[in-house]
Short mmCIF file of C-alpha atoms and ligand atoms in Angstrom, two decimals:
data_model
loop_
_atom_site.label_atom_id
_atom_site.label_comp_id
_atom_site.label_asym_id
_atom_site.label_seq_id
_atom_site.Cartn_x
_atom_site.Cartn_y
_atom_site.Cartn_z
CA UNK A 367 -57.91 46.28 40.84
CA UNK A 368 -60.50 43.52 40.77
CA UNK A 369 -60.49 40.81 38.12
CA UNK A 370 -62.60 37.50 37.69
CA UNK A 371 -59.68 35.33 37.44
CA UNK A 372 -55.97 35.62 38.34
CA UNK A 373 -53.77 32.93 36.58
CA UNK A 374 -49.92 32.87 37.76
CA UNK A 375 -47.69 31.83 35.56
CA UNK A 376 -47.66 32.23 31.46
CA UNK A 377 -46.75 28.98 30.72
CA UNK A 378 -48.07 26.43 28.61
CA UNK A 379 -50.81 25.45 31.26
CA UNK A 380 -51.73 29.13 32.10
CA UNK A 381 -51.85 30.32 28.49
CA UNK A 382 -54.57 27.10 27.90
CA UNK A 383 -56.60 28.28 30.63
CA UNK A 384 -56.68 31.93 30.04
CA UNK A 385 -58.04 31.03 26.86
CA UNK A 386 -60.75 29.03 27.77
CA UNK A 387 -61.67 30.74 31.41
CA UNK A 388 -64.31 33.08 29.77
CA UNK A 389 -64.09 37.26 30.65
CA UNK A 390 -62.14 38.93 33.36
CA UNK A 391 -58.70 37.18 33.23
CA UNK A 392 -55.41 38.77 34.20
CA UNK A 393 -52.04 36.08 33.52
CA UNK A 394 -48.74 37.14 35.74
CA UNK A 395 -45.74 35.65 35.27
CA UNK A 396 -42.41 37.06 36.31
CA UNK A 397 -40.44 36.20 32.90
CA UNK A 398 -39.95 38.49 30.42
CA UNK A 399 -41.84 36.81 27.78
CA UNK A 400 -44.43 34.32 28.12
CA UNK A 401 -44.10 30.38 27.38
CA UNK A 402 -40.18 30.63 27.42
CA UNK A 403 -40.26 26.55 27.96
CA UNK A 404 -42.26 25.94 25.00
CA UNK A 405 -39.45 28.26 23.31
CA UNK A 406 -36.78 26.04 23.93
CA UNK A 407 -38.82 22.71 23.84
CA UNK A 408 -37.92 20.07 21.25
CA UNK A 409 -34.68 21.63 20.30
CA UNK A 410 -36.91 25.30 19.27
CA UNK A 411 -39.44 22.77 17.09
CA UNK A 412 -41.85 21.91 20.31
CA UNK A 413 -43.23 18.35 20.57
CA UNK A 414 -46.12 19.79 21.23
CA UNK A 415 -48.08 16.39 21.92
CA UNK A 416 -47.86 12.71 21.16
CA UNK A 417 -50.35 10.72 18.91
CA UNK A 418 -50.63 8.04 21.14
CA UNK A 419 -51.03 10.22 24.55
CA UNK A 420 -52.98 8.10 26.98
CA UNK A 421 -53.18 7.99 30.84
CA UNK A 422 -50.50 5.10 30.99
CA UNK A 423 -47.85 7.79 29.68
CA UNK A 424 -48.02 9.66 33.27
CA UNK A 425 -46.84 9.06 36.45
CA UNK A 426 -48.69 9.72 39.61
CA UNK A 427 -49.49 8.77 42.92
CA UNK A 428 -52.74 8.53 41.48
CA UNK A 429 -52.79 6.85 38.27
CA UNK A 430 -56.19 7.57 37.57
CA UNK A 431 -56.54 11.39 38.37
CA UNK A 432 -55.32 12.31 34.81
CA UNK A 433 -57.94 10.49 33.21
CA UNK A 434 -60.78 12.87 33.22
CA UNK A 435 -58.95 15.88 31.76
CA UNK A 436 -56.57 14.11 28.96
CA UNK A 437 -60.19 12.02 28.10
CA UNK A 438 -62.18 15.37 27.64
CA UNK A 439 -59.09 17.46 25.93
CA UNK A 440 -57.19 15.16 23.85
CA UNK A 441 -54.12 15.33 21.72
CA UNK A 442 -56.52 15.43 18.59
CA UNK A 443 -58.45 18.66 20.58
CA UNK A 444 -54.86 19.89 20.02
CA UNK A 445 -53.56 19.12 16.64
CA UNK A 446 -57.03 20.73 15.70
CA UNK A 447 -56.01 23.84 17.21
CA UNK A 448 -52.78 23.75 15.61
CA UNK A 449 -54.05 22.76 11.88
CA UNK A 450 -56.51 25.97 12.62
CA UNK A 451 -53.84 27.75 12.94
CA UNK A 452 -52.06 26.84 9.74
CA UNK A 453 -49.15 25.77 11.81
CA UNK A 454 -47.13 22.73 9.81
CA UNK A 455 -46.15 19.46 11.73
CA UNK A 456 -44.64 16.23 11.40
CA UNK A 457 -44.45 13.18 13.40
CA UNK A 458 -40.46 12.63 14.17
CA UNK A 459 -40.52 9.10 15.97
CA UNK A 460 -43.24 7.08 18.54
CA UNK A 461 -46.14 9.63 17.62
CA UNK A 462 -43.90 12.68 18.91
CA UNK A 463 -45.46 15.38 17.13
CA UNK A 464 -42.81 18.90 16.41
CA UNK A 465 -43.64 22.02 14.64
CA UNK A 466 -42.22 22.16 10.76
CA UNK A 467 -41.07 25.93 11.39
CA UNK A 468 -40.37 27.10 15.12
CA UNK A 469 -41.89 26.26 18.74
CA UNK A 470 -42.60 30.40 18.77
CA UNK A 471 -45.66 29.20 16.13
CA UNK A 472 -47.18 27.78 19.46
CA UNK A 473 -46.54 30.70 21.53
CA UNK A 474 -48.06 33.07 18.77
CA UNK A 475 -51.09 30.55 18.72
CA UNK A 476 -52.03 30.74 22.10
CA UNK A 477 -51.43 34.34 22.59
CA UNK A 478 -53.92 34.92 19.88
CA UNK A 479 -56.14 32.57 21.87
CA UNK A 480 -55.85 34.61 24.93
CA UNK A 481 -56.30 37.60 22.86
CA UNK A 482 -59.70 36.14 21.22
CA UNK A 483 -60.73 35.73 25.15
CA UNK A 484 -59.58 39.23 26.18
CA UNK A 485 -57.43 38.03 28.64
CA UNK A 486 -54.87 40.45 29.60
CA UNK A 487 -50.98 39.53 30.39
CA UNK A 488 -48.55 40.97 32.73
CA UNK A 489 -44.89 40.23 32.00
CA UNK A 490 -42.30 41.13 34.67
CA UNK A 491 -44.50 40.84 37.39
CA UNK A 492 -43.76 39.42 40.78
CA UNK A 493 -45.94 38.04 42.93
CA UNK A 494 -45.66 38.55 46.92
CA UNK A 495 -48.29 38.08 49.29
CA UNK A 496 -51.56 35.64 48.42
CA UNK A 497 -54.37 35.92 50.77
CA UNK A 498 -58.19 34.71 50.69
CA UNK A 499 -60.80 36.36 52.46
CA UNK A 500 -63.67 33.89 52.30
CA UNK A 501 -64.97 35.25 49.17
CA UNK A 502 -61.99 35.93 47.06
CA UNK A 503 -58.36 35.94 46.63
CA UNK A 504 -56.45 39.40 47.31
CA UNK A 505 -52.68 39.19 45.76
CA UNK A 506 -49.79 41.91 46.29
CA UNK A 507 -48.23 42.29 42.46
CA UNK A 508 -45.23 44.14 41.78
CA UNK A 509 -44.80 45.21 38.51
CA UNK A 510 -42.55 48.13 37.15
CA UNK A 511 -41.55 48.84 40.35
CA UNK A 512 -44.84 49.63 42.05
CA UNK A 513 -47.15 47.21 44.53
CA UNK A 514 -50.72 46.72 43.36
CA UNK A 515 -53.19 44.72 44.95
CA UNK A 516 -55.67 42.47 42.66
CA UNK A 517 -58.64 40.73 44.05
CA UNK A 518 -59.86 37.76 42.21
CA UNK A 519 -62.52 35.45 42.64
CA UNK A 520 -60.46 32.78 41.14
CA UNK A 521 -57.04 32.05 41.64
CA UNK A 522 -55.18 29.45 38.89
CA UNK A 523 -51.64 28.25 39.90
CA UNK A 524 -49.69 27.38 36.88
CA UNK A 525 -46.46 28.13 37.68
CA UNK A 526 -44.78 24.58 36.63
CA UNK A 527 -42.18 22.93 39.13
CA UNK A 528 -38.64 23.53 39.55
CA UNK A 529 -36.91 22.39 36.77
CA UNK A 530 -34.57 24.74 34.90
CA UNK A 531 -34.49 27.91 37.83
CA UNK A 532 -32.19 29.53 35.02
CA UNK A 533 -35.68 29.92 33.58
CA UNK A 534 -37.46 31.08 36.13
CA UNK A 535 -38.79 27.98 37.67
CA UNK A 536 -39.40 28.66 41.13
CA UNK A 537 -41.70 26.25 43.05
CA UNK A 538 -44.03 29.19 44.34
CA UNK A 539 -47.04 26.65 43.25
CA UNK A 540 -45.87 24.21 45.98
CA UNK A 541 -45.47 27.46 48.25
CA UNK A 542 -49.14 28.47 47.46
CA UNK A 543 -50.50 24.91 47.93
CA UNK A 544 -49.08 24.65 51.49
CA UNK A 545 -50.14 28.14 52.52
CA UNK A 546 -54.15 26.41 51.64
CA UNK A 547 -53.37 23.53 53.47
CA UNK A 548 -52.97 21.23 50.43
CA UNK A 549 -50.66 18.45 50.99
CA UNK A 550 -47.92 18.48 48.30
CA UNK A 551 -45.87 15.08 47.47
CA UNK A 552 -42.11 15.94 47.42
CA UNK A 553 -40.28 17.43 43.68
CA UNK A 554 -37.73 15.69 42.62
CA UNK A 555 -36.38 16.18 38.97
CA UNK A 556 -37.50 13.98 36.16
CA UNK A 557 -36.72 13.26 32.82
CA UNK A 558 -32.89 13.93 33.72
CA UNK A 559 -29.50 12.24 32.96
CA UNK A 560 -28.15 10.05 35.37
CA UNK A 561 -24.55 10.82 37.05
CA UNK A 562 -21.91 8.44 38.72
CA UNK A 563 -19.65 9.27 41.29
CA UNK A 564 -16.33 8.06 39.48
CA UNK A 565 -15.60 9.06 35.91
CA UNK A 566 -16.13 5.87 34.64
CA UNK A 567 -17.59 7.00 31.30
CA UNK A 568 -16.01 9.78 30.58
CA UNK A 569 -13.85 7.91 27.72
CA UNK A 570 -17.29 7.25 26.33
CA UNK A 571 -18.55 10.72 26.28
CA UNK A 572 -20.53 11.10 22.86
CA UNK A 573 -20.92 7.27 21.97
CA UNK A 574 -24.46 6.48 21.58
CA UNK A 575 -26.33 3.26 21.38
CA UNK A 576 -29.52 1.29 21.35
CA UNK A 577 -30.64 -0.04 24.76
CA UNK A 578 -33.54 -1.18 27.13
CA UNK A 579 -32.99 0.41 30.04
CA UNK A 580 -35.05 -0.07 33.10
CA UNK A 581 -35.79 1.14 36.39
CA UNK A 582 -38.25 -0.30 38.69
CA UNK A 583 -40.91 -1.34 36.71
CA UNK A 584 -40.64 0.26 33.82
CA UNK A 585 -38.52 -0.32 30.81
CA UNK A 586 -37.62 1.95 27.92
CA UNK A 587 -36.49 1.02 24.33
CA UNK A 588 -34.59 3.96 22.78
CA UNK A 589 -31.01 5.22 22.36
CA UNK A 590 -28.42 5.98 25.24
CA UNK A 591 -26.07 8.55 25.56
CA UNK A 592 -22.57 8.05 27.43
CA UNK A 593 -21.51 11.72 28.67
CA UNK A 594 -18.48 12.90 30.97
CA UNK A 595 -20.52 12.75 33.93
CA UNK A 596 -23.10 9.43 32.96
CA UNK A 597 -25.69 8.48 31.10
CA UNK A 598 -28.13 10.15 29.01
CA UNK A 599 -30.26 9.98 25.87
CA UNK A 600 -34.26 9.14 25.74
CA UNK A 601 -34.22 5.86 27.18
CA UNK A 602 -32.01 6.90 30.47
CA UNK A 603 -34.27 9.93 30.56
CA UNK A 604 -37.28 8.21 30.57
CA UNK A 605 -35.91 5.98 33.13
CA UNK A 606 -34.79 8.34 35.55
CA UNK A 607 -38.37 9.06 36.03
CA UNK A 608 -38.63 5.84 37.76
CA UNK A 609 -35.73 5.78 39.63
CA UNK A 610 -35.41 6.49 43.20
CA UNK A 611 -31.41 7.72 44.24
CA UNK A 612 -29.60 4.49 46.25
CA UNK A 613 -31.47 2.05 43.27
CA UNK A 614 -30.10 0.02 40.35
CA UNK A 615 -30.61 0.38 36.87
CA UNK A 616 -30.45 -2.11 34.46
CA UNK A 617 -29.26 -1.70 30.92
CA UNK A 618 -29.57 -4.49 27.98
CA UNK A 619 -27.23 -3.40 25.30
CA UNK A 620 -28.95 -5.70 22.79
CA UNK A 621 -32.29 -5.28 23.41
CA UNK A 622 -33.03 -7.02 20.06
CA UNK A 623 -32.15 -10.26 21.56
CA UNK A 624 -30.34 -11.89 18.65
CA UNK A 625 -26.74 -11.60 19.45
CA UNK A 626 -25.94 -15.09 20.39
CA UNK A 627 -27.38 -16.67 17.05
CA UNK A 628 -24.95 -13.79 15.67
CA UNK A 629 -21.86 -14.69 17.69
CA UNK A 630 -22.37 -18.49 16.64
CA UNK A 631 -22.53 -18.20 13.44
CA UNK A 632 -19.31 -15.64 13.71
CA UNK A 633 -17.74 -18.54 15.35
CA UNK A 634 -18.45 -20.74 12.11
CA UNK A 635 -17.39 -18.13 9.44
CA UNK A 636 -14.48 -15.78 11.52
CA UNK A 637 -12.87 -18.17 13.76
CA UNK A 638 -9.84 -16.49 14.00
CA UNK A 639 -11.35 -12.97 14.77
CA UNK A 640 -10.94 -11.78 18.44
CA UNK A 641 -14.44 -11.87 20.42
CA UNK A 642 -13.80 -7.73 21.03
CA UNK A 643 -13.71 -7.22 17.06
CA UNK A 644 -16.77 -9.45 16.57
CA UNK A 645 -18.81 -7.49 19.74
CA UNK A 646 -17.43 -4.39 17.78
CA UNK A 647 -19.61 -5.36 14.34
CA UNK A 648 -22.73 -5.29 16.91
CA UNK A 649 -21.97 -2.60 19.52
CA UNK A 650 -19.80 1.03 19.33
CA UNK A 651 -16.04 -0.34 19.60
CA UNK A 652 -15.27 2.39 22.55
CA UNK A 653 -17.91 0.43 24.37
CA UNK A 654 -16.70 -2.88 24.06
CA UNK A 655 -13.01 -1.12 24.77
CA UNK A 656 -14.68 -0.36 28.13
CA UNK A 657 -16.41 -3.73 28.58
CA UNK A 658 -13.12 -5.36 28.61
CA UNK A 659 -12.71 -4.50 32.15
CA UNK A 660 -16.03 -6.09 33.34
CA UNK A 661 -16.36 -8.81 31.36
CA UNK A 662 -14.30 -11.69 30.16
CA UNK A 663 -13.83 -10.86 26.73
CA UNK A 664 -10.19 -12.35 26.03
CA UNK A 665 -9.39 -14.80 23.19
CA UNK A 666 -10.79 -15.30 19.37
CA UNK A 667 -14.44 -16.06 19.07
CA UNK A 668 -13.28 -19.57 17.87
CA UNK A 669 -12.58 -20.29 21.43
CA UNK A 670 -15.93 -19.61 23.16
CA UNK A 671 -18.11 -22.12 24.11
CA UNK A 672 -22.05 -22.25 23.86
CA UNK A 673 -22.14 -21.83 27.53
CA UNK A 674 -19.84 -18.94 27.59
CA UNK A 675 -20.92 -17.00 24.78
CA UNK A 676 -24.83 -17.67 26.59
CA UNK A 677 -23.40 -16.12 29.53
CA UNK A 678 -21.89 -13.48 27.84
CA UNK A 679 -25.30 -12.45 25.92
CA UNK A 680 -26.92 -12.75 29.24
CA UNK A 681 -24.38 -10.25 31.14
CA UNK A 682 -24.94 -7.84 28.13
CA UNK A 683 -28.56 -7.92 28.55
CA UNK A 684 -28.61 -6.95 31.83
CA UNK A 685 -25.86 -4.61 32.80
CA UNK A 686 -26.69 -3.04 36.07
CA UNK A 687 -25.59 -0.23 37.31
CA UNK A 688 -25.91 2.32 40.54
CA UNK A 689 -26.16 5.70 39.66
CA UNK A 690 -24.90 8.40 42.46
CA UNK A 691 -27.59 10.94 41.38
CA UNK A 692 -28.95 12.92 38.51
CA UNK A 693 -27.80 16.10 36.92
CA UNK A 694 -31.07 17.78 39.32
CA UNK A 695 -33.68 20.59 38.42
CA UNK A 696 -30.24 22.52 36.38
CA UNK A 697 -31.29 19.68 33.30
CA UNK A 698 -34.53 18.05 34.00
CA UNK A 699 -37.11 18.49 31.76
CA UNK A 700 -39.76 17.90 34.47
CA UNK A 701 -40.68 17.78 38.16
CA UNK A 702 -42.20 14.78 39.45
CA UNK A 703 -44.23 15.04 42.54
CA UNK A 704 -46.12 18.28 42.88
CA UNK A 705 -49.61 19.00 44.57
CA UNK A 706 -51.16 15.84 45.86
CA UNK A 707 -54.03 14.98 43.40
CA UNK A 708 -56.04 13.95 46.49
CA UNK A 709 -56.86 17.31 47.30
CA UNK A 710 -58.04 18.18 43.84
CA UNK A 711 -61.19 17.29 41.50
CA UNK A 712 -59.69 15.41 38.46
CA UNK A 713 -62.61 17.13 36.73
CA UNK A 714 -61.79 21.01 37.17
CA UNK A 715 -58.43 20.67 39.05
CA UNK A 716 -59.97 22.96 41.99
CA UNK A 717 -58.95 22.59 45.35
CA UNK A 718 -61.32 20.57 47.18
CA UNK A 719 -60.72 22.36 50.35
CA UNK A 720 -60.72 25.93 49.07
CA UNK A 721 -63.47 27.56 46.56
CA UNK A 722 -62.00 29.45 43.55
CA UNK A 723 -58.50 28.04 44.07
CA UNK A 724 -57.18 25.71 40.61
CA UNK A 725 -53.54 24.23 39.91
CA UNK A 726 -52.71 23.12 36.97
CA UNK A 727 -49.99 21.95 34.26
CA UNK A 728 -46.56 20.70 36.15
CA UNK A 729 -47.20 21.97 39.55
CA UNK A 730 -50.00 18.92 39.94
CA UNK A 731 -48.53 15.41 40.93
CA UNK A 732 -49.01 14.32 37.31
CA UNK A 733 -45.80 13.78 35.26
CA UNK A 734 -45.25 12.81 31.55
CA UNK A 735 -43.04 10.57 29.86
CA UNK A 736 -40.76 12.08 27.08
CA UNK A 737 -42.04 12.75 23.94
CA UNK A 738 -45.21 15.61 23.93
CA UNK A 739 -46.78 14.21 26.89
CA UNK A 740 -45.49 16.59 29.38
CA UNK A 741 -47.38 19.54 27.32
CA UNK A 742 -50.34 17.47 26.36
CA UNK A 743 -50.83 17.56 30.16
CA UNK A 744 -50.41 21.21 30.48
CA UNK A 745 -53.08 21.54 27.55
CA UNK A 746 -55.60 19.33 28.79
CA UNK A 747 -55.76 20.20 32.77
CA UNK A 748 -55.57 24.27 31.81
CA UNK A 749 -58.50 23.63 29.23
CA UNK A 750 -60.21 21.51 32.25
CA UNK A 751 -60.17 24.37 34.66
CA UNK A 752 -60.42 27.26 32.30
CA UNK A 753 -63.87 25.25 31.22
CA UNK A 754 -65.12 24.97 34.87
CA UNK A 755 -64.29 28.65 35.85
CA UNK A 756 -66.12 29.81 32.19
CA UNK A 757 -68.94 27.54 33.12
CA UNK A 758 -69.33 28.88 36.59
C1 FAD B 113 -35.45 22.10 27.89
C2 FAD B 113 -36.89 21.28 28.11
C3 FAD B 113 -37.36 20.97 26.72
C4 FAD B 113 -38.71 20.47 26.45
N1 FAD B 113 -39.42 19.87 25.61
C5 FAD B 113 -40.58 19.92 25.66
C6 FAD B 113 -41.46 18.77 24.90
O1 FAD B 113 -40.55 18.69 23.81
N2 FAD B 113 -42.69 18.19 24.84
C7 FAD B 113 -43.06 18.56 26.23
O2 FAD B 113 -44.41 17.82 26.25
N3 FAD B 113 -42.34 18.92 27.38
C8 FAD B 113 -41.31 19.49 27.15
N4 FAD B 113 -41.06 20.28 28.44
C9 FAD B 113 -41.63 20.04 29.32
C10 FAD B 113 -42.46 21.14 29.28
O3 FAD B 113 -41.69 22.31 29.20
C11 FAD B 113 -43.07 21.44 30.81
O4 FAD B 113 -43.91 20.31 31.33
C12 FAD B 113 -44.18 22.15 30.67
O5 FAD B 113 -43.76 23.34 29.78
C13 FAD B 113 -45.17 22.74 31.72
O6 FAD B 113 -46.08 23.84 31.45
P1 FAD B 113 -46.69 24.56 32.66
O7 FAD B 113 -47.37 25.63 32.17
O8 FAD B 113 -47.13 23.88 33.91
O9 FAD B 113 -45.15 25.50 33.40
P2 FAD B 113 -44.33 26.07 32.65
O10 FAD B 113 -44.12 26.20 31.17
O11 FAD B 113 -42.65 25.86 33.49
O12 FAD B 113 -44.60 27.47 32.98
C14 FAD B 113 -44.89 28.39 34.34
C15 FAD B 113 -44.47 29.65 34.50
O13 FAD B 113 -44.93 30.25 35.44
C16 FAD B 113 -43.77 31.06 35.88
N5 FAD B 113 -43.71 31.60 37.09
C17 FAD B 113 -42.85 30.18 37.64
N6 FAD B 113 -42.76 30.88 39.09
C18 FAD B 113 -43.25 32.25 39.36
C19 FAD B 113 -43.26 33.10 40.05
N7 FAD B 113 -42.74 32.92 41.35
N8 FAD B 113 -43.74 34.57 39.89
C20 FAD B 113 -44.27 34.70 38.41
N9 FAD B 113 -44.37 33.57 37.52
C21 FAD B 113 -43.58 32.43 37.76
C22 FAD B 113 -42.76 30.90 34.60
O14 FAD B 113 -41.97 32.17 34.40
C23 FAD B 113 -43.52 30.52 33.94
O15 FAD B 113 -43.48 31.23 32.56
C24 FAD B 113 -39.36 20.15 27.98
C25 FAD B 113 -38.79 20.94 29.51
C26 FAD B 113 -37.19 21.65 29.43
C27 FAD B 113 -37.01 22.38 30.19
#
């Protein structure tokens, strides 16, 4: 069988590309259904983009690479498409847009766009061999128990990263890149809960509080959640993408910075109260109980000098922790690293050294923050490759 364009992966980026790549598109995926990660995303409501998406919300060895695609297919373009399909949406927080009804509405929209473009979709199709004979690509596909050879002028690799192998993530994109001589930045889990070697946070499991979590140069002001094995919640997930094994993170438990004045005023009004009781008005009581082992929290508030209270607030503003690791690809929302952007055109997502070969979405070394940014990258990069192919 001969097609113009073979797209491997019917996820967010692959479907978007298929809708824009012109005639003769075949999309293949080994999963039973297209867009499985879209279906489970955002608690089933898909945080499909972010009102404030801009290149600074993305991590890559080349921070400039994502600018072209994000600038030419923006969050406003995707919102216009969603509106065209009358999919109701709302902003939850921090510019994060979610479907009112179901993430399945986004999948149905993308499938409708693919149908409109005449793209074919083969599900439960395994990809084995891929080669390039100088003029085009040849892929061996296994479908319904039999092998078929497909030749294509263009090959678009849209098979995502390694996150959540249970949902079909395989890392095939990195293998294809390596096969064709493109460098790959070491993939690692991102947007992932952090773990600790001891069980120190077990008694705190389920406790949530607002904090500013910093790793390397990045800081995120959002909720944190203590788990049986460590720390999670949006601020920790965000910081995890900037954290490397062996490094510390800093947790500012009093990000508003007004605790010292609060404690001083309690000292005037409730001098006989235990310091821990007063602190528990500002932080979860179970957390204060836990901190007793690490911080000098004995005595009444009246016994605390300004110097002591200042030192305490400084410690609470910079609680330094060394995670042992992360929950890994089993729960990571994304994969950092991927196909080195130096080997790709930022305008078309095409490999510079192999004509007709494209990489889009999560398999590329561009990773977004939590909050709809990763889907926006999938839409923008998928659109950029699709446009380039259609205009060939
Ligand atoms: C639980 C969860 C929730 C998330 N929520 C959000 C959110 O709300 N907002 C947001 O912006 N991002 C979210 N993300 C991240 C987002 O889902 C991804 O960044 C995005 O799906 C990447 O798109 P993609 O098309 O590159 O890859 P994917 O969507 O992962 O698609 C890749 C496709 O390739 C197929 N494939 C893989 N290997 C093979 C193979 N060997 N042969 C054939 N087919 C193959 C897969 O089956 C899959 O269909 C979430 C991720 C997870 C895991």
